[in-house]
Short mmCIF file of C-alpha atoms and ligand atoms in Angstrom, two decimals:
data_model
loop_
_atom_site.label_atom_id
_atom_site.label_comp_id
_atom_site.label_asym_id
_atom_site.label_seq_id
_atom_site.Cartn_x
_atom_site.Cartn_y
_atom_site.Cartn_z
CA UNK A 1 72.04 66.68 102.09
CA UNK A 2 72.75 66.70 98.46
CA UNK A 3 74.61 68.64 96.20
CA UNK A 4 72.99 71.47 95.02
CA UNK A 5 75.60 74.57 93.80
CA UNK A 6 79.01 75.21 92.90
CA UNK A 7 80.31 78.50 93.68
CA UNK A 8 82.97 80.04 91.89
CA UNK A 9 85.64 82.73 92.96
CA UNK A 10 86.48 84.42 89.69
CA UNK A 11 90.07 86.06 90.03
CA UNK A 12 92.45 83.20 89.37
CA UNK A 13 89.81 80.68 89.89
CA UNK A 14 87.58 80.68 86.12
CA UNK A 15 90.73 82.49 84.39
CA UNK A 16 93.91 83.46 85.21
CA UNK A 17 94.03 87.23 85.01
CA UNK A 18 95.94 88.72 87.37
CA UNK A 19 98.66 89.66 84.97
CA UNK A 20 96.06 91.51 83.21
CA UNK A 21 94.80 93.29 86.61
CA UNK A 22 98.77 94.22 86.62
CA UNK A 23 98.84 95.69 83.79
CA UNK A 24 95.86 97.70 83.42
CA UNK A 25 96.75 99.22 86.99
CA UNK A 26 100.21 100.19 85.58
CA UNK A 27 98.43 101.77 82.31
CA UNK A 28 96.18 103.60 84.52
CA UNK A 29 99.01 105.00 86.46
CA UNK A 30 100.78 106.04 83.79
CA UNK A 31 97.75 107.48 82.76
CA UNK A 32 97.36 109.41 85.84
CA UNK A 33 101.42 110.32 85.74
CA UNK A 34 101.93 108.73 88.76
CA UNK A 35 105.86 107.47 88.09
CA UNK A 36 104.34 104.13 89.98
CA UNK A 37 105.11 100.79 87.96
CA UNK A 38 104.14 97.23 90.07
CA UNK A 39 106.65 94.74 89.33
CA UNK A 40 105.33 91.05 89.35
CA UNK A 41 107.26 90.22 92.45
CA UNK A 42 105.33 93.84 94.07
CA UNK A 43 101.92 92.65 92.23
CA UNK A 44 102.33 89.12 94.48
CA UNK A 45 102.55 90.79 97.53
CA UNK A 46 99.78 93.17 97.18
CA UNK A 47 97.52 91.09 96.01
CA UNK A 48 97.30 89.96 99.70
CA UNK A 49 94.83 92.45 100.02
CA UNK A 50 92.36 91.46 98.30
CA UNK A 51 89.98 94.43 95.64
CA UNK A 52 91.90 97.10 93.40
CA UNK A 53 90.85 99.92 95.39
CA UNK A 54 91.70 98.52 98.71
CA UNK A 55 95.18 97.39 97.08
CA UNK A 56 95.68 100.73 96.06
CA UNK A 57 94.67 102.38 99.62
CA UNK A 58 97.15 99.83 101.26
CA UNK A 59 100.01 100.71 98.39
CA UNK A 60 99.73 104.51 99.19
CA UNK A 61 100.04 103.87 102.81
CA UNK A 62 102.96 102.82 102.26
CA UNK A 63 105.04 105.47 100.48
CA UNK A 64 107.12 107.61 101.48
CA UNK A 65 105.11 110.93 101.60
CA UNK A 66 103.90 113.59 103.33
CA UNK A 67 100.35 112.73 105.07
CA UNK A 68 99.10 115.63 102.91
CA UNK A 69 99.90 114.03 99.62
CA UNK A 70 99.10 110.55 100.64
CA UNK A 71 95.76 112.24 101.16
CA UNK A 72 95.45 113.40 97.89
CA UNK A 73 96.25 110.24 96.42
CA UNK A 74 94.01 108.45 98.85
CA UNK A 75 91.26 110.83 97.17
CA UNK A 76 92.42 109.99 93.73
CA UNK A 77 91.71 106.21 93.97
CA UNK A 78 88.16 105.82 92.94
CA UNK A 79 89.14 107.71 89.44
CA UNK A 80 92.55 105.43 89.26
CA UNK A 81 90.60 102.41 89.60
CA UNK A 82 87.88 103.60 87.20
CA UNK A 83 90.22 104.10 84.40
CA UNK A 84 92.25 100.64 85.45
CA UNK A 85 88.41 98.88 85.25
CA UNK A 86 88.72 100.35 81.79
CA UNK A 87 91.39 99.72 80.60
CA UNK A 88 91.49 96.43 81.88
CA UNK A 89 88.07 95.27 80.10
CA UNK A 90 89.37 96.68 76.78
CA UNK A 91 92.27 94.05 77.48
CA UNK A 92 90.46 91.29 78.65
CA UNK A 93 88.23 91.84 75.27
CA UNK A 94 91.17 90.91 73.05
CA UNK A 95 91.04 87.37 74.95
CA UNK A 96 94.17 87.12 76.34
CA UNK A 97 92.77 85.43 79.56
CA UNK A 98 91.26 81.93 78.50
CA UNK A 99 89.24 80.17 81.14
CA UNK A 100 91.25 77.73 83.36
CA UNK A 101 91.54 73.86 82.49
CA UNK A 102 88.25 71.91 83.24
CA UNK A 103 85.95 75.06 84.57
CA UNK A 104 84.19 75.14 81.02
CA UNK A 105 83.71 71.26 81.35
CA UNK A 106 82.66 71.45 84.54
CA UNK A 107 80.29 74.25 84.22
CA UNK A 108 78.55 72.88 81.47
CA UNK A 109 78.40 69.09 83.50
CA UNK A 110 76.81 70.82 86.50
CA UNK A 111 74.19 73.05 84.35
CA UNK A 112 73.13 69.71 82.99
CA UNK A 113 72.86 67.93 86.03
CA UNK A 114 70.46 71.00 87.12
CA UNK A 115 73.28 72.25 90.31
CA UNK A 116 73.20 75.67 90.50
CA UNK A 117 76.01 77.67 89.69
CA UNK A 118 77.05 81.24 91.67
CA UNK A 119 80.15 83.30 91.37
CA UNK A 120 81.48 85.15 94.29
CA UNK A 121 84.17 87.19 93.58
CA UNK A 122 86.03 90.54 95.44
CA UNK A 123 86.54 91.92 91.52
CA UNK A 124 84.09 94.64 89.92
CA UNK A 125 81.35 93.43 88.59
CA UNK A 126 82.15 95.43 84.90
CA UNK A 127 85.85 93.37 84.83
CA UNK A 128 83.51 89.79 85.49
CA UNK A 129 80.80 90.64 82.60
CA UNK A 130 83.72 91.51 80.30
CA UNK A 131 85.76 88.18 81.02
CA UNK A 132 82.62 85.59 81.36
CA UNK A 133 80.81 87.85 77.56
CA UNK A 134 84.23 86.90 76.33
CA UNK A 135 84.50 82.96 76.91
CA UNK A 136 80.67 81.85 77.48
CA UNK A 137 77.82 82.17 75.54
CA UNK A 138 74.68 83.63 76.76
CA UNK A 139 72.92 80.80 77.70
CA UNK A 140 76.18 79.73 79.94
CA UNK A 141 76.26 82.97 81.68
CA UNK A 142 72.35 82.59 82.19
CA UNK A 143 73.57 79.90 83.97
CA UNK A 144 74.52 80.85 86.78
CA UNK A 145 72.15 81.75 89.41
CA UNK A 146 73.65 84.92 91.35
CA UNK A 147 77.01 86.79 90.12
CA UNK A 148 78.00 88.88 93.41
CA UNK A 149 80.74 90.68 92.71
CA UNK A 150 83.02 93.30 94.64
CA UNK A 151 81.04 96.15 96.40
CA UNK A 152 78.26 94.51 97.36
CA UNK A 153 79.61 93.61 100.34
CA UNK A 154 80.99 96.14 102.90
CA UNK A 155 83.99 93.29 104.06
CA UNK A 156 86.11 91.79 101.10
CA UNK A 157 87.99 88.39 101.57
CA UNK A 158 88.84 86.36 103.78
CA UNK A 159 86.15 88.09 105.35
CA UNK A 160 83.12 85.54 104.56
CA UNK A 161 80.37 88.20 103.48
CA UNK A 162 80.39 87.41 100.58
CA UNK A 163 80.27 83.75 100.00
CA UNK A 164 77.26 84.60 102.76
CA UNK A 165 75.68 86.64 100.50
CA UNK A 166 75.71 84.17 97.68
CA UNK A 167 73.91 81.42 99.98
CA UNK A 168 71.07 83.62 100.79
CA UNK A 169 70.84 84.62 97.77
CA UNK A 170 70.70 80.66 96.39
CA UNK A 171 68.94 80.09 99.47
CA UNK A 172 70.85 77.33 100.23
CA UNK A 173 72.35 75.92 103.23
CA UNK A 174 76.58 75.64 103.22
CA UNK A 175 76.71 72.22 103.18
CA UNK A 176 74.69 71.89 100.04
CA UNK A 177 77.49 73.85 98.34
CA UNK A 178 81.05 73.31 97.57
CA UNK A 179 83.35 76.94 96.76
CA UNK A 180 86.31 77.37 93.98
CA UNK A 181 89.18 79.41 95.31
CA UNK A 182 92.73 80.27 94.25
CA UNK A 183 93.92 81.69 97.11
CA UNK A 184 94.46 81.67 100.26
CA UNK A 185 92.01 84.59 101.44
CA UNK A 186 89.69 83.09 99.34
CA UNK A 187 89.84 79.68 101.05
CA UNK A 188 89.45 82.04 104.52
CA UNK A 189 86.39 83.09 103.02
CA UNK A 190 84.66 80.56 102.00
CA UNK A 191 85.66 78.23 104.99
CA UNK A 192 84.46 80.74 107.49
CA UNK A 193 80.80 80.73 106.00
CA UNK A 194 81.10 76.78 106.21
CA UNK A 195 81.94 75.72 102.39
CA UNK A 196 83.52 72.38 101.18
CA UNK A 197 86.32 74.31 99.27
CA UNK A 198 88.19 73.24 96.55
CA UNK A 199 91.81 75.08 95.67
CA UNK A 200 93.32 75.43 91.98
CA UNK A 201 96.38 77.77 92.78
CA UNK A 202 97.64 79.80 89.97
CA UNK A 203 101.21 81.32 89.22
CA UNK A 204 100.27 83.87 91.98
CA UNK A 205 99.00 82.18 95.29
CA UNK A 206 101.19 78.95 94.51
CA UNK A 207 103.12 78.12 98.07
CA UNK A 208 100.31 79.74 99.93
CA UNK A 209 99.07 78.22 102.86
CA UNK A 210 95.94 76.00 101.79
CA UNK A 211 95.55 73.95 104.69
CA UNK A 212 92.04 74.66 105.20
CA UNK A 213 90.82 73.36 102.04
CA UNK A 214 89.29 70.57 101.39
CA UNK A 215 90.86 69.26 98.39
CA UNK A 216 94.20 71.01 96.54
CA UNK A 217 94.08 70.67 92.36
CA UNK A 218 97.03 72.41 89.94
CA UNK A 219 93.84 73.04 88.17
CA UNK A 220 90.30 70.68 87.60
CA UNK A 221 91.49 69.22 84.75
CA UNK A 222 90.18 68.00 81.25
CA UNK A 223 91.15 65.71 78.65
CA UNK A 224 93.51 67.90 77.56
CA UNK A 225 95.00 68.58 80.66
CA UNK A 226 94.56 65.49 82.94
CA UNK A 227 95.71 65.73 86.88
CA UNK A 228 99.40 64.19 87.57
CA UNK A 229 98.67 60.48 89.21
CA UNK A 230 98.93 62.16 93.15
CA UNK A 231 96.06 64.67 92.36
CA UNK A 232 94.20 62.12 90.02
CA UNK A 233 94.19 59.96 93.08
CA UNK A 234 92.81 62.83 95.49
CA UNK A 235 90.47 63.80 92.58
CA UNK A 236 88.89 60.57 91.62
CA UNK A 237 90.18 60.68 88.36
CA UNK A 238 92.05 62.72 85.44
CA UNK A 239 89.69 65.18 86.05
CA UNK A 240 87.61 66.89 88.67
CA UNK A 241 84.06 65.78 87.31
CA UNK A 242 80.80 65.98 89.29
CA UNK A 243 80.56 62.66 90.40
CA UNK A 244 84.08 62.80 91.70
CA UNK A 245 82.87 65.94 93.25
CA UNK A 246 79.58 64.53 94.70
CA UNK A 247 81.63 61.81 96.12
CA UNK A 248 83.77 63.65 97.69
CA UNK A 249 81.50 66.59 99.23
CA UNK A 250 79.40 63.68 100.56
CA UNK A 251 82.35 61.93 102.51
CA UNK A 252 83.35 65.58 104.19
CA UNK A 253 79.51 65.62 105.06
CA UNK A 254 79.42 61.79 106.62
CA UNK A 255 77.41 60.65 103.86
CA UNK A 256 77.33 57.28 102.27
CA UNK A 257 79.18 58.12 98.49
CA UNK A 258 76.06 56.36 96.62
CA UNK A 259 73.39 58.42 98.16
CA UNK A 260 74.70 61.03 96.82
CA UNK A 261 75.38 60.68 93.30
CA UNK A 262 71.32 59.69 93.31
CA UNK A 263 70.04 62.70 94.87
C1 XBP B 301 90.61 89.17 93.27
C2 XBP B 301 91.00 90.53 93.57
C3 XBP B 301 90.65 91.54 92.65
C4 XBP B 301 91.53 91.79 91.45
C5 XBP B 301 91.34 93.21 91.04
O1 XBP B 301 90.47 88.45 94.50
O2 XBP B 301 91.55 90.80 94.61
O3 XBP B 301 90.70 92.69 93.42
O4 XBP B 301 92.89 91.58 91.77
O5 XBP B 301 90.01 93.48 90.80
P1 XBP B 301 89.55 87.15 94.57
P2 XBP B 301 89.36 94.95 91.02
O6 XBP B 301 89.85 86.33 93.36
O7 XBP B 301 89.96 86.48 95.84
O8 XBP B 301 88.09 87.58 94.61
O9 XBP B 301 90.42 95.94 90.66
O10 XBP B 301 88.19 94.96 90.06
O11 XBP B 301 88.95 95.04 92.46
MG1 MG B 302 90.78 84.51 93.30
#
């Protein structure tokens, strides 16, 4: 079977923006007079639990308060992460998050080949249209084919919903398909619903344990920002391109390499 769609996480995975998830949550709670501040150390922790709101659910769990007032903070969240959705596409606007190394030249190489292109990600789906309007032009977020986002599934990663929900919706088998991740839970995810998965960890998820994926970049690379000689080697080349990717996809699928760059 050939190679017919690249899925994309979009936290960490397209652009780097956890720092800016950080900081809009702190703006919000300062908005909401909370006395909370996440440090960056904090942020890395609770970011294994993957979504705002279910980062913020786990957070006030864990304070020190009365089970009455972690109630009424518990009720507060949906407004908290409103105004931190807010906040945080006003700073994404300012484009402080550029996309990764190599996902813009890989993007565009797989549009032209004709392979579809998803995103799955556990983020609201106002923080992705800000981030992708930002960076892409229309006709490159036309694109892609499905953008599932967040709440559209009822289990977030490394539960595999959604990267389930994004093959029905292409309509495509798993092993037509290779998935983008940047984290661990992510890797869960897309492994569970039967993806090739490629891993470009970021400042935050470096360390993590990545031994389920299928191939580990620092990031895809470009001309600018060729792979050191280990990863070139695992890559195919300076950069993750789509014949490297075809190539490799087809060997974890016990295909013969040059049938696959044909099909
Ligand atoms: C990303 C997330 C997101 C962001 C915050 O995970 O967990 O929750 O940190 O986004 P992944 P929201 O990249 O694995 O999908 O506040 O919009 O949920
Ligand atoms: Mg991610």
């Amino acid at each position: 079977m050939s190679l017919e769609a690249l899925i994309f996480d979009f936290d960490g995975t397209l652009a780097d923006t956890e720092e800016t998830h950080r900081q809009a949550f702190n703006y919000a709670f300062v908005r909401f007079d909370l006395g909370w501040e996440w440090s960056r150390p904090q942020y890395r922790e609770l970011l294994h639990t993957s979504g705002g709101k279910e980062r913020l659910i786990r957070f006030i769990e864990t304070l020190p308060a009365s089970s009455t007032e972690k109630a009424r903070l518990q009720r507060l969240v949906p407004a908290i992460h409103r105004t931190k959705t807010e906040l945080y596409t006003e700073l994404i606007a300012d484009g402080r998050c550029p996309l990764r190394p190599g996902v813009r030249r890989l993007l565009d190489e797989a549009r032209g080949a004709g392979i579809k292109l998803a995103i799955a990600s556990t983020t609201s789906s106002a923080s992705v249209q800000a981030l992708l309007s930002r960076h892409l032009d229309r006709a490159a977020i036309r694109g892609f084919t499905t953008i599932v986002s967040g709440d559209l599934v009822a289990q977030k990663k490394p539960a595999p919903d959604i990267y389930r929900l994004v093959l029905s919706t292409l309509g495509l088998p798993p092993d037509r398909c290779v998935a983008f991740e940047d984290s661990a839970n992510g890797v869960r995810a897309a492994k569970s619903a039967g993806l090739f998965t490629v891993v470009t960890a970021t400042q935050w998820t470096i360390g993590d344990d990545f031994a389920d994926a299928d191939l580990e970049l620092s990031s895809l690379g470009d001309q600018e920002h060729p792979l050191l000689d280990a990863e070139a080697a695992a890559a195919g080349g300076p950069w993750l391109g789509l014949a490297q990717l075809r190539r490799l996809h087809a060997g974890a699928m016990g295909r013969a390499p040059s049938d696959e760059v044909q099909s």
